[in-house]
Amino acid sequence: MAEEVKLFGVWGSPFSRRVEIALKIKGVEYEYIEEDLANKSPLLLKYNPVHKKVPVLVHNGKPIAESVVIIEYIDETWKHNPILPQDPYERALTRFWAKFIDEKCLPALWNSTWSKGKDREAAIEEASQHLNTLENELKDKKFFGGEEIGLVDIVASFVGFWFGALQEVSGLELLTEEKVPKLCKWSYEVVNQSVIKENLPSRDKLIAYFSARFADASK
Amino acid sequence: MAEEVKLFGVWGSPFSRRVEIALKIKGVEYEYIEEDLANKSPLLLKYNPVHKKVPVLVHNGKPIAESVVIIEYIDETWKHNPILPQDPYERALTRFWAKFIDEKCLPALWNSTWSKGKDREAAIEEASQHLNTLENELKDKKFFGGEEIGLVDIVASFVGFWFGALQEVSGLELLTEEKVPKLCKWSYEVVNQSVIKENLPSRDKLIAYFSARFADASK
């Protein structure tokens, strides 16, 4: 049976981009459908009725939501070029760090830019702690996945790319060579891996989008 | 090599109990170490330096934190009596629902009991929606996992057991036969499965604990 793979995403979403990176690592061909979040398509609502969010992968008519769930599905369906390690203990550590980044780092990094007053101060403090935790976890590895990028690197691409743009727009200085040198080096390496580089949004477009939003939020 | 399996937990924690249920399903012998959260042991802090929380499973000296990560590790290490399905699509749906319960249902159900004022009203409304979502997902299945309990049933045991106790203490009426009949039936079935029943805390002890806390919170 010919494979039919569709991805519902949004150009600037780190969550849809993750799934694109995973599909490219596997060399899976797919049709990309750009969603308008202000006017969600009936198909998106049908395929993800619980969260009504991108990304949604539809494989031979069967929908899957939630980016990390989708990436694990991709890894289990197309087994070449593994994204998760094979060893159960290494898999558990990989899942632990992916969860830590999604549940702890991302909200803190996001709020360190967009929150106000004391909430923002608290988010900056928390984000700084979480970046130190990632710095310690990197140790002397090239990537979180070791010599090759893996699930944690894909999930953490938010830190290396999106947060870099947020920092530039907001004037924050959390991800700096002085504070987290290993994470900065990782950030440069990961963003320049061809499979990631070719699947990131335009930095200029993202900066323009965040700048407009930041100007609005500062009014 | 003889297996050495240790579990750091807390008697009333739905998250440690999940791991005990998974270990019992597999028939894995383990040493249980009760933690005092007001005075965490140096071992807990060493094994889970990021979150400093239970449960932590230590298998032959190697620690793993986060209950769902631990259960997937257990399922991949001891392969008999599977807890997750084998088919990649079914596995993805299982992970989707476990994540939905942990990230959406649990906070809403917890806050519907403990929050105050408008926050509580919002949590009750949200909890009610999430219970309806679970009711629709159950369809005519005996368990979320089908004929046998699986990861989603283990994760959802909070809904069937802990939230039942919270309801009794707080006077809420969200999980009722009138509102969510299938979920109520599931709740009864799941709590009476021997592997779950034998690994739940004493309901009386839990009710006493929540009652004291509820009385304090109402002062």
XYZ file of C-alpha atoms in Angstrom, chain A residues 18-158:
141
model
C 9.913 18.991 15.379
C 7.715 16.595 13.479
C 9.065 17.824 10.130
C 12.626 17.230 11.377
C 11.693 13.669 12.443
C 10.069 12.929 9.073
C 13.139 14.283 7.247
C 15.506 12.167 9.394
C 13.507 9.140 8.264
C 13.246 10.327 4.668
C 9.460 9.964 4.767
C 7.637 11.958 2.105
C 4.658 13.919 3.357
C 2.151 16.531 2.394
C 2.347 19.638 4.579
C -0.843 21.573 5.293
C -0.411 25.042 6.811
C -3.126 25.825 9.351
C -4.466 29.263 10.218
C -4.843 29.177 14.015
C -7.262 32.112 13.903
C -9.506 30.079 11.618
C -8.842 26.400 12.198
C -9.806 24.017 9.405
C -12.636 21.495 9.909
C -10.050 18.761 9.268
C -7.819 19.927 12.137
C -10.825 19.995 14.492
C -11.848 16.540 13.296
C -8.375 15.052 13.704
C -7.535 16.654 17.066
C -10.895 17.245 18.780
C -9.372 17.145 22.275
C -6.725 19.867 21.949
C -7.629 21.446 18.574
C -3.927 22.177 18.040
C -1.133 21.548 15.568
C 0.821 19.437 14.881
C -1.332 16.531 13.743
C 0.162 13.720 11.681
C -2.253 11.675 9.596
C -0.787 8.375 8.432
C -2.976 6.399 6.031
C -6.016 8.212 7.385
C -5.158 7.709 11.078
C -4.517 10.900 13.067
C -1.983 11.377 15.877
C -1.560 14.528 17.973
C 1.087 15.836 20.406
C 4.553 16.348 18.944
C 6.559 13.936 21.121
C 3.880 11.241 20.765
C 4.072 11.737 16.993
C 7.883 11.504 16.953
C 7.819 8.251 18.957
C 5.226 6.931 16.477
C 7.442 7.904 13.538
C 10.426 6.228 15.213
C 8.499 3.003 15.831
C 6.923 2.941 12.351
C 10.006 3.700 10.237
C 12.793 2.012 12.154
C 15.890 3.109 10.168
C 17.866 6.175 11.357
C 16.653 5.808 14.970
C 15.653 8.958 16.844
C 15.422 7.327 20.279
C 18.179 5.022 21.547
C 17.501 1.268 21.583
C 18.519 0.498 25.180
C 15.574 0.766 27.629
C 17.555 2.782 30.186
C 18.826 5.237 27.570
C 15.269 5.495 26.218
C 13.997 6.328 29.706
C 16.612 9.083 30.136
C 15.702 10.447 26.708
C 12.007 10.563 27.615
C 12.844 12.149 30.984
C 14.772 15.016 29.365
C 12.250 15.579 26.585
C 9.543 15.852 29.260
C 11.684 18.181 31.389
C 12.225 20.509 28.441
C 8.552 20.569 27.467
C 7.084 20.846 30.942
C 9.672 23.019 32.698
C 12.027 24.834 30.303
C 9.635 25.908 27.582
C 7.048 27.560 29.849
C 9.783 29.341 31.847
C 11.648 30.525 28.730
C 8.403 31.663 27.128
C 7.215 33.499 30.259
C 10.621 35.097 30.771
C 9.865 37.004 27.573
C 6.130 37.620 27.743
C 5.157 37.839 31.419
C 4.973 41.095 33.309
C 6.391 42.385 36.595
C 7.033 39.854 39.339
C 5.802 36.951 37.215
C 8.471 37.837 34.682
C 11.191 38.090 37.310
C 10.231 34.662 38.655
C 10.182 33.195 35.135
C 13.647 34.617 34.380
C 15.025 33.092 37.580
C 13.404 29.751 36.801
C 14.508 29.782 33.147
C 18.066 30.486 34.229
C 18.036 27.482 36.602
C 16.641 25.212 33.897
C 19.290 26.317 31.389
C 21.947 25.468 33.995
C 20.357 22.043 34.434
C 20.612 21.454 30.668
C 24.217 22.766 30.690
C 25.110 20.166 33.337
C 23.324 17.398 31.470
C 25.205 18.122 28.229
C 28.543 17.416 29.947
C 31.067 16.925 27.136
C 28.634 15.462 24.659
C 28.297 17.082 21.241
C 24.536 16.554 21.309
C 22.114 15.456 24.035
C 21.823 12.292 21.928
C 25.634 11.798 21.887
C 27.431 12.010 18.532
C 24.171 12.223 16.595
C 21.067 14.300 17.230
C 18.169 12.508 18.891
C 14.773 13.210 20.442
C 16.130 15.545 23.144
C 18.003 17.654 20.575
C 14.891 17.903 18.426
C 12.739 18.929 21.403
C 15.431 21.319 22.666
C 15.656 23.055 19.289
C 13.221 25.528 20.861
